[in-house]
């Protein structure tokens, strides 16, 4: 299989930046289009940037989105301090609108979505964020992508050299992999696993930590 071309969101956040760095170094990736509200702060021959003020304003007829094999949707926010309506607009509405737009331009695309551990596929649990993430996962799986993979990582260790890592997160970088290895993984592994969803696929569309680790090999 030839090297793949990827659309990536969230490059200015920790997860997206880590996945971007893996894609830039991985020989199986030939081009990355980073779609974001602000520049990623990186320069590389593989990297193109498309800045948009609002993902909900992206048009499905936008040909800047055309010609890609996969979308790695790493954009997201914390639900802390948010009500369900606002969190749903950002987490569900924005993701699905974006997915519809890239699918329109790339009918054979594989879509990988960064969800979260303990996401609620029933959409009826007590945790608001888990219900909304579950609804997002379920809607994506019903769309006509070549493949949809919902990533449910736990603690994620950043890639060396990342700049988008919150200060309060840094003390835990070495603690979790040592004391809770089954609950943690690296952003290198997430990036490699996303690339491998395109290269070789995976039997399950829902990827828990163990699945991500297996797919990254």
Tab-separated table of C-alpha atoms in Angstrom:
chain	number	residue	atom	x	y	z
A	1	UNK	CA	0.000	0.000	0.000
A	2	UNK	CA	1.264	3.461	-0.875
A	3	UNK	CA	1.905	6.048	1.850
A	4	UNK	CA	-1.322	7.611	3.031
A	5	UNK	CA	-2.646	11.161	3.130
A	6	UNK	CA	-4.298	12.263	6.351
A	7	UNK	CA	-6.558	15.035	7.602
A	8	UNK	CA	-5.873	15.740	11.274
A	9	UNK	CA	-7.661	17.934	13.799
A	10	UNK	CA	-6.544	19.018	17.246
A	11	UNK	CA	-2.880	19.664	16.418
A	12	UNK	CA	-2.748	22.501	18.947
A	13	UNK	CA	-3.831	20.170	21.761
A	14	UNK	CA	-1.823	17.468	23.499
A	15	UNK	CA	-3.361	14.449	21.768
A	16	UNK	CA	-3.428	15.946	18.295
A	17	UNK	CA	0.106	17.281	18.584
A	18	UNK	CA	1.405	13.866	19.634
A	19	UNK	CA	-0.387	12.119	16.777
A	20	UNK	CA	0.861	14.776	14.354
A	21	UNK	CA	4.459	14.237	15.456
A	22	UNK	CA	4.130	10.490	14.895
A	23	UNK	CA	2.629	11.071	11.441
A	24	UNK	CA	5.403	13.472	10.457
A	25	UNK	CA	8.062	10.880	11.275
A	26	UNK	CA	6.215	7.806	10.012
A	27	UNK	CA	7.211	6.663	6.488
A	28	UNK	CA	3.702	5.297	5.906
A	29	UNK	CA	2.336	8.862	5.826
A	30	UNK	CA	3.039	11.128	2.855
A	31	UNK	CA	0.919	14.183	3.690
A	32	UNK	CA	-0.953	15.666	6.635
A	33	UNK	CA	-3.543	18.410	6.343
A	34	UNK	CA	-3.940	19.959	9.782
A	35	UNK	CA	-7.295	21.691	10.138
A	36	UNK	CA	-7.424	23.976	13.135
A	37	UNK	CA	-8.363	27.405	14.409
A	38	UNK	CA	-4.733	28.428	14.839
A	39	UNK	CA	-1.349	27.300	13.487
A	40	UNK	CA	0.203	24.143	14.894
A	41	UNK	CA	3.566	25.860	15.270
A	42	UNK	CA	5.443	23.253	13.249
A	43	UNK	CA	7.086	23.275	9.828
A	44	UNK	CA	7.598	20.093	7.818
A	45	UNK	CA	7.514	19.126	4.119
A	46	UNK	CA	4.619	16.732	4.807
A	47	UNK	CA	2.515	19.286	6.668
A	48	UNK	CA	-0.140	21.558	5.198
A	49	UNK	CA	-2.384	23.745	7.329
A	50	UNK	CA	-5.940	24.902	6.767
A	51	UNK	CA	-7.134	27.438	9.328
A	52	UNK	CA	-10.853	27.807	9.988
A	53	UNK	CA	-12.569	29.971	12.585
A	54	UNK	CA	-15.389	27.499	13.255
A	55	UNK	CA	-15.578	23.820	12.305
A	56	UNK	CA	-19.350	24.159	11.952
A	57	UNK	CA	-18.764	26.581	9.073
A	58	UNK	CA	-16.871	24.019	6.988
A	59	UNK	CA	-18.697	23.308	3.732
A	60	UNK	CA	-19.004	19.751	2.440
A	61	UNK	CA	-18.207	21.107	-1.039
A	62	UNK	CA	-14.865	22.504	0.127
A	63	UNK	CA	-12.318	20.902	-2.186
A	64	UNK	CA	-9.502	21.584	0.277
A	65	UNK	CA	-10.787	18.434	1.983
A	66	UNK	CA	-10.525	16.258	-1.115
A	67	UNK	CA	-7.987	13.534	-1.823
A	68	UNK	CA	-7.325	12.052	1.620
A	69	UNK	CA	-7.297	8.473	2.852
A	70	UNK	CA	-8.065	9.076	6.508
A	71	UNK	CA	-9.160	11.574	9.112
A	72	UNK	CA	-7.682	11.485	12.605
A	73	UNK	CA	-10.113	13.539	14.679
A	74	UNK	CA	-8.163	14.476	17.810
A	75	UNK	CA	-9.881	17.758	18.653
A	76	UNK	CA	-11.830	17.875	21.884
A	77	UNK	CA	-12.425	19.650	25.173
A	78	UNK	CA	-12.930	18.789	28.816
A	79	UNK	CA	-16.502	18.698	30.094
A	80	UNK	CA	-15.486	20.302	33.400
A	81	UNK	CA	-17.682	23.318	34.086
A	82	UNK	CA	-19.838	22.799	30.998
A	83	UNK	CA	-23.539	22.052	30.742
A	84	UNK	CA	-24.763	19.249	28.505
A	85	UNK	CA	-26.109	21.510	25.763
A	86	UNK	CA	-22.828	23.357	25.270
A	87	UNK	CA	-20.717	20.225	25.570
A	88	UNK	CA	-22.926	18.446	23.029
A	89	UNK	CA	-22.580	21.287	20.533
A	90	UNK	CA	-18.786	21.119	20.666
A	91	UNK	CA	-18.310	17.379	21.079
A	92	UNK	CA	-21.176	15.917	19.050
A	93	UNK	CA	-22.433	18.556	16.611
A	94	UNK	CA	-18.984	19.734	15.553
A	95	UNK	CA	-17.561	16.236	15.128
A	96	UNK	CA	-20.488	14.945	13.083
A	97	UNK	CA	-20.616	18.048	10.879
A	98	UNK	CA	-16.898	17.707	10.201
A	99	UNK	CA	-17.225	13.983	9.517
A	100	UNK	CA	-20.024	14.583	7.028
A	101	UNK	CA	-17.924	17.178	5.202
A	102	UNK	CA	-14.804	15.015	4.831
A	103	UNK	CA	-16.876	11.965	3.890
A	104	UNK	CA	-18.571	13.920	1.107
A	105	UNK	CA	-15.172	14.650	-0.418
A	106	UNK	CA	-13.604	11.247	0.352
A	107	UNK	CA	-16.083	8.336	0.104
A	108	UNK	CA	-13.314	5.767	0.733
A	109	UNK	CA	-12.001	7.479	3.862
A	110	UNK	CA	-11.193	5.822	7.199
A	111	UNK	CA	-12.238	7.930	10.206
A	112	UNK	CA	-10.543	7.638	13.611
A	113	UNK	CA	-12.093	9.478	16.541
A	114	UNK	CA	-10.473	10.113	19.921
A	115	UNK	CA	-13.200	9.331	22.428
A	116	UNK	CA	-12.333	8.280	25.973
A	117	UNK	CA	-12.123	5.389	28.399
A	118	UNK	CA	-15.509	4.657	30.037
A	119	UNK	CA	-17.477	6.186	27.168
A	120	UNK	CA	-21.141	5.169	27.445
A	121	UNK	CA	-22.350	3.428	24.290
A	122	UNK	CA	-25.871	3.160	25.734
A	123	UNK	CA	-26.122	6.979	25.847
A	124	UNK	CA	-28.149	6.624	29.052
A	125	UNK	CA	-25.640	6.554	31.915
A	126	UNK	CA	-25.134	9.075	34.695
A	127	UNK	CA	-21.968	10.707	33.354
A	128	UNK	CA	-22.841	13.515	30.949
A	129	UNK	CA	-19.573	13.490	29.017
A	130	UNK	CA	-19.724	9.708	28.597
A	131	UNK	CA	-23.261	9.868	27.176
A	132	UNK	CA	-22.304	12.560	24.672
A	133	UNK	CA	-19.152	10.720	23.617
A	134	UNK	CA	-21.201	7.536	23.269
A	135	UNK	CA	-23.726	9.295	21.059
A	136	UNK	CA	-20.886	10.629	18.916
A	137	UNK	CA	-19.323	7.183	18.559
A	138	UNK	CA	-22.655	5.599	17.654
A	139	UNK	CA	-23.458	8.189	14.999
A	140	UNK	CA	-20.019	7.879	13.417
A	141	UNK	CA	-20.402	4.092	13.184
A	142	UNK	CA	-23.613	4.562	11.188
A	143	UNK	CA	-21.907	6.749	8.591
A	144	UNK	CA	-20.683	5.294	5.308
A	145	UNK	CA	-16.963	5.559	5.874
A	146	UNK	CA	-14.718	2.764	4.663
A	147	UNK	CA	-13.979	2.267	8.349
A	148	UNK	CA	-14.691	4.018	11.655
A	149	UNK	CA	-12.507	3.502	14.732
A	150	UNK	CA	-13.399	4.997	18.092
A	151	UNK	CA	-10.294	5.273	20.253
A	152	UNK	CA	-10.816	5.010	24.013
A	153	UNK	CA	-7.424	5.771	25.538
A	154	UNK	CA	-6.684	6.137	29.227
A	155	UNK	CA	-3.689	8.088	30.461
A	156	UNK	CA	-1.597	9.228	27.493
A	157	UNK	CA	2.126	9.881	27.767
A	158	UNK	CA	3.183	12.746	25.476
A	159	UNK	CA	5.778	12.438	22.740
A	160	UNK	CA	9.202	13.875	23.548
A	161	UNK	CA	9.375	17.470	22.407
A	162	UNK	CA	5.679	18.264	22.684
A	163	UNK	CA	4.810	21.810	23.681
A	164	UNK	CA	1.057	21.466	24.206
A	165	UNK	CA	1.145	19.706	27.567
A	166	UNK	CA	-0.684	21.290	30.511
A	167	UNK	CA	1.532	22.054	33.518
A	168	UNK	CA	-0.681	20.104	35.927
A	169	UNK	CA	-0.374	17.025	33.715
A	170	UNK	CA	3.410	16.837	33.771
A	171	UNK	CA	3.900	15.291	37.261
A	172	UNK	CA	1.862	12.250	36.190
A	173	UNK	CA	3.805	11.522	32.994
A	174	UNK	CA	6.146	9.038	34.673
A	175	UNK	CA	3.855	7.852	37.475
A	176	UNK	CA	1.032	6.304	35.446
A	177	UNK	CA	3.106	4.099	33.095
A	178	UNK	CA	4.982	2.656	36.086
A	179	UNK	CA	2.138	2.071	38.528
A	180	UNK	CA	-0.821	1.670	36.141
A	181	UNK	CA	0.629	0.296	32.889
A	182	UNK	CA	-2.672	-1.311	31.873
A	183	UNK	CA	-4.394	2.086	32.078
A	184	UNK	CA	-1.830	4.061	30.114
A	185	UNK	CA	-0.209	4.240	26.708
A	186	UNK	CA	1.870	6.658	24.674
A	187	UNK	CA	0.815	9.087	21.993
A	188	UNK	CA	3.323	7.321	19.733
A	189	UNK	CA	1.164	4.211	20.130
A	190	UNK	CA	-2.036	6.110	19.406
A	191	UNK	CA	-0.519	7.658	16.287
A	192	UNK	CA	0.822	4.321	15.038
A	193	UNK	CA	-2.496	2.612	15.738
A	194	UNK	CA	-4.387	5.278	13.793
A	195	UNK	CA	-2.070	4.846	10.830
A	196	UNK	CA	-2.568	1.083	11.018
A	197	UNK	CA	-6.363	1.428	10.913
A	198	UNK	CA	-5.796	2.548	7.335
A	199	UNK	CA	-2.961	0.166	6.503
A	200	UNK	CA	-4.460	-3.054	7.859
A	201	UNK	CA	-7.718	-2.357	9.723
A	202	UNK	CA	-8.903	-3.959	12.962
A	203	UNK	CA	-11.736	-6.385	13.840
A	204	UNK	CA	-13.426	-3.993	16.287
A	205	UNK	CA	-14.513	-0.408	15.684
A	206	UNK	CA	-14.207	0.361	19.406
A	207	UNK	CA	-10.583	0.415	20.495
A	208	UNK	CA	-9.888	0.103	24.201
A	209	UNK	CA	-6.357	0.517	25.571
A	210	UNK	CA	-5.344	-3.092	24.874
A	211	UNK	CA	-6.669	-2.831	21.305
A	212	UNK	CA	-4.734	0.372	20.677
A	213	UNK	CA	-1.542	-1.254	21.936
A	214	UNK	CA	-2.113	-4.309	19.722
A	215	UNK	CA	-2.848	-2.218	16.651
A	216	UNK	CA	0.246	-0.079	17.211
A	217	UNK	CA	2.570	-3.075	16.812
